[in-house]
Amino acid sequence: MRVLGIDPGTVTTGWGVVEERGTRLIRVTSGVVRARGSLAERLAQIFGEIEAVVVQAAPLVLSLEKNFVAANVQSAFRLGEARGAVLTAAARAGIAIAEYSPAEIKLAVAGSGRATKEQIQTMVRRLLGVRTPLAHDEADALGAAICHLHHRRFVERMAQPTVLALSRARRRAGRRWTSLRVVPSK
């Protein structure tokens, strides 16, 4: 499965395409849109460049950060406008959209919902085997894609009937149970 991750912003929008091959995650391509001009011109540039990435990389899903309000409400409005340009590009291409909070992305990538930008960048590089430095927005976008792939794997595993092996303690206790089939409730 191929996922396009986006870290939206009206000045700098990070993007990254990650593909799952078996149990490995591979960075296909990534970059940053550095928009210039009036707000309308920047949004048009973001839309155009993300639309081109969608056409070239052919992802099945777009994963992006949910809108949030921190200290500055105006920043949240600008973020929402950038998200709108990105969502429009995805909708026009007919690809699925998944949204995750910043804490969910940080937790999926670095193991902590309060991870720093540097920790995210380090873990993204390790998970994808990237040797060169990444821009923070680019690493965050790749992190959004990784988050979706991890989330999807988890949901798929939870939907399947599970076979549980006995714990070492039970085996040491001499019990002969080898597995237990758990059927999900309807």
Coordinates of C-alpha atoms in Angstrom, one line a residue:
M1 CA 0.0 0.0 0.0
R2 CA 1.2 3.5 -0.9
V3 CA 0.3 6.5 1.4
L4 CA 0.9 10.2 0.8
G5 CA 1.5 12.0 4.1
I6 CA 1.0 15.7 4.4
D7 CA 2.1 18.3 7.0
P8 CA 0.0 21.3 5.9
G9 CA 1.0 24.9 6.2
T10 CA 0.3 28.0 4.2
V11 CA 4.0 28.9 3.9
T12 CA 5.6 25.4 4.1
T13 CA 3.8 22.2 3.4
G14 CA 5.7 19.0 3.8
W15 CA 4.8 15.9 1.8
G16 CA 6.1 12.3 1.7
V17 CA 5.1 9.1 0.0
V18 CA 5.7 5.8 1.9
E19 CA 5.0 2.4 0.6
E20 CA 4.6 -0.8 2.6
R21 CA 6.3 -3.8 1.1
G22 CA 5.7 -6.8 3.4
T23 CA 6.7 -5.6 6.8
R24 CA 9.1 -2.9 5.5
L25 CA 8.3 0.7 5.0
I26 CA 10.0 2.4 2.1
R27 CA 10.2 6.2 1.3
V28 CA 9.2 6.6 -2.3
T29 CA 9.6 10.3 -2.5
S30 CA 9.2 13.4 -0.3
G31 CA 9.7 17.1 -0.3
V32 CA 8.4 20.5 0.8
V33 CA 6.2 23.0 -0.9
R34 CA 7.5 26.5 -0.1
A35 CA 4.6 28.7 -1.2
R36 CA 5.1 32.4 -2.0
G37 CA 2.8 35.4 -2.8
S38 CA -0.6 36.3 -1.5
L39 CA -2.6 33.8 0.5
A40 CA -4.7 32.9 -2.6
E41 CA -1.5 32.4 -4.6
R42 CA 0.1 30.2 -1.9
L43 CA -3.1 28.0 -1.6
A44 CA -3.1 27.6 -5.4
Q45 CA 0.5 26.6 -5.4
I46 CA 0.0 24.1 -2.6
F47 CA -3.0 22.6 -4.5
G48 CA -1.1 22.4 -7.8
E49 CA 2.0 20.8 -6.3
I50 CA 0.1 18.3 -4.2
E51 CA -2.1 17.4 -7.2
A52 CA 1.1 16.8 -9.2
V53 CA 2.5 14.5 -6.5
V54 CA -0.8 12.6 -6.3
V55 CA -0.7 12.1 -10.1
Q56 CA 3.0 11.0 -10.2
A57 CA 3.1 8.9 -7.0
A58 CA -0.4 7.3 -7.3
P59 CA -1.0 6.9 -3.5
L60 CA -4.1 5.0 -2.4
V61 CA -4.6 7.1 0.8
L62 CA -3.8 10.6 1.9
S63 CA -2.9 10.9 5.6
L64 CA -2.7 14.3 7.2
E65 CA -2.7 16.1 10.5
K66 CA -6.0 17.1 11.9
N67 CA -6.6 20.8 12.5
F68 CA -5.9 21.9 16.1
V69 CA -6.0 25.2 18.0
A70 CA -3.0 26.0 20.0
A71 CA -2.2 29.4 21.4
N72 CA -3.0 31.3 18.2
V73 CA -6.4 31.0 16.6
Q74 CA -5.3 32.8 13.4
S75 CA -2.7 30.1 12.9
A76 CA -5.4 27.5 13.1
F77 CA -7.4 29.3 10.5
R78 CA -4.4 29.4 8.2
L79 CA -3.7 25.7 8.8
G80 CA -7.3 25.0 7.9
E81 CA -7.0 26.8 4.6
A82 CA -3.9 24.8 3.7
R83 CA -5.7 21.6 4.7
G84 CA -8.5 22.7 2.4
A85 CA -6.2 23.0 -0.6
V86 CA -4.7 19.6 0.1
L87 CA -8.1 17.9 0.7
T88 CA -9.3 19.3 -2.6
A89 CA -6.4 17.8 -4.5
A90 CA -7.0 14.4 -2.9
A91 CA -10.8 14.6 -3.5
R92 CA -10.2 15.4 -7.2
A93 CA -7.9 12.4 -7.5
G94 CA -10.5 10.2 -5.8
I95 CA -8.1 8.9 -3.1
A96 CA -9.2 8.0 0.5
I97 CA -8.4 10.5 3.3
A98 CA -7.3 9.6 6.8
E99 CA -6.8 12.2 9.5
Y100 CA -4.7 11.9 12.7
S101 CA -4.0 14.3 15.6
P102 CA -0.5 15.5 16.1
A103 CA -0.2 13.4 19.2
E104 CA -1.4 10.2 17.4
I105 CA 1.3 10.7 14.7
K106 CA 4.0 11.3 17.3
L107 CA 2.9 8.3 19.3
A108 CA 2.9 6.0 16.2
V109 CA 6.3 7.2 15.0
A110 CA 8.3 7.9 18.2
G111 CA 6.3 6.1 20.9
S112 CA 5.3 9.3 22.7
G113 CA 2.5 11.8 22.0
R114 CA 4.8 14.6 23.2
A115 CA 7.8 13.8 21.0
T116 CA 9.9 16.8 19.8
K117 CA 10.5 17.6 16.1
E118 CA 14.0 16.2 16.4
Q119 CA 12.8 12.9 17.9
I120 CA 10.2 12.6 15.0
Q121 CA 12.9 13.3 12.4
T122 CA 15.3 10.8 14.0
M123 CA 12.6 8.0 14.1
V124 CA 11.3 8.7 10.6
R125 CA 14.8 8.4 9.3
R126 CA 15.4 5.1 11.2
L127 CA 12.0 3.6 10.2
L128 CA 12.5 4.4 6.6
G129 CA 16.3 3.9 6.4
V130 CA 16.9 7.5 5.2
R131 CA 20.5 8.6 5.6
T132 CA 20.2 12.2 4.5
P133 CA 18.7 14.9 6.7
L134 CA 15.1 15.8 6.2
A135 CA 13.3 19.1 6.6
H136 CA 11.1 19.1 9.7
D137 CA 7.9 19.5 7.6
E138 CA 9.0 16.7 5.3
A139 CA 9.7 14.4 8.3
D140 CA 6.3 15.3 9.8
A141 CA 4.6 14.4 6.5
L142 CA 6.4 11.1 6.3
G143 CA 5.4 10.5 9.9
A144 CA 1.8 11.0 9.0
A145 CA 2.1 8.3 6.3
I146 CA 3.8 6.0 8.7
C147 CA 1.1 6.6 11.3
H148 CA -1.6 5.6 8.8
L149 CA 0.3 2.4 7.8
H150 CA 0.8 1.4 11.5
H151 CA -2.9 2.2 12.2
R152 CA -4.1 0.2 9.2
R153 CA -2.0 -2.9 10.3
F154 CA -3.4 -2.7 13.8
V155 CA -7.0 -2.4 12.6
E156 CA -6.5 -5.4 10.2
R157 CA -5.1 -7.5 13.0
M158 CA -7.9 -6.7 15.4
A159 CA -10.5 -7.6 12.7
Q160 CA -9.1 -11.1 12.2
P161 CA -9.8 -14.0 14.5
T162 CA -6.8 -14.3 16.8
V163 CA -4.9 -17.5 17.8
L164 CA -3.2 -17.0 21.2
A165 CA -0.3 -19.2 22.2
L166 CA 0.0 -20.0 25.9
S167 CA 2.4 -17.9 27.9
R168 CA 5.7 -19.4 28.9
A169 CA 4.5 -19.5 32.5
R170 CA 1.6 -21.8 31.5
R171 CA 3.9 -24.0 29.5
R172 CA 6.3 -24.2 32.4
A173 CA 3.3 -25.2 34.6
G174 CA 2.8 -28.2 32.4
R175 CA -0.6 -27.3 31.0
R176 CA -1.2 -28.9 27.6
W177 CA -3.2 -26.1 26.0
T178 CA -1.6 -25.0 22.8
S179 CA -4.0 -22.4 21.5
L180 CA -7.2 -20.6 22.0
R181 CA -9.4 -19.3 19.2
V182 CA -10.9 -16.0 20.0
V183 CA -13.9 -15.1 17.9
P184 CA -14.7 -11.4 17.6
S185 CA -18.1 -10.4 18.9
K186 CA -20.7 -9.3 16.4

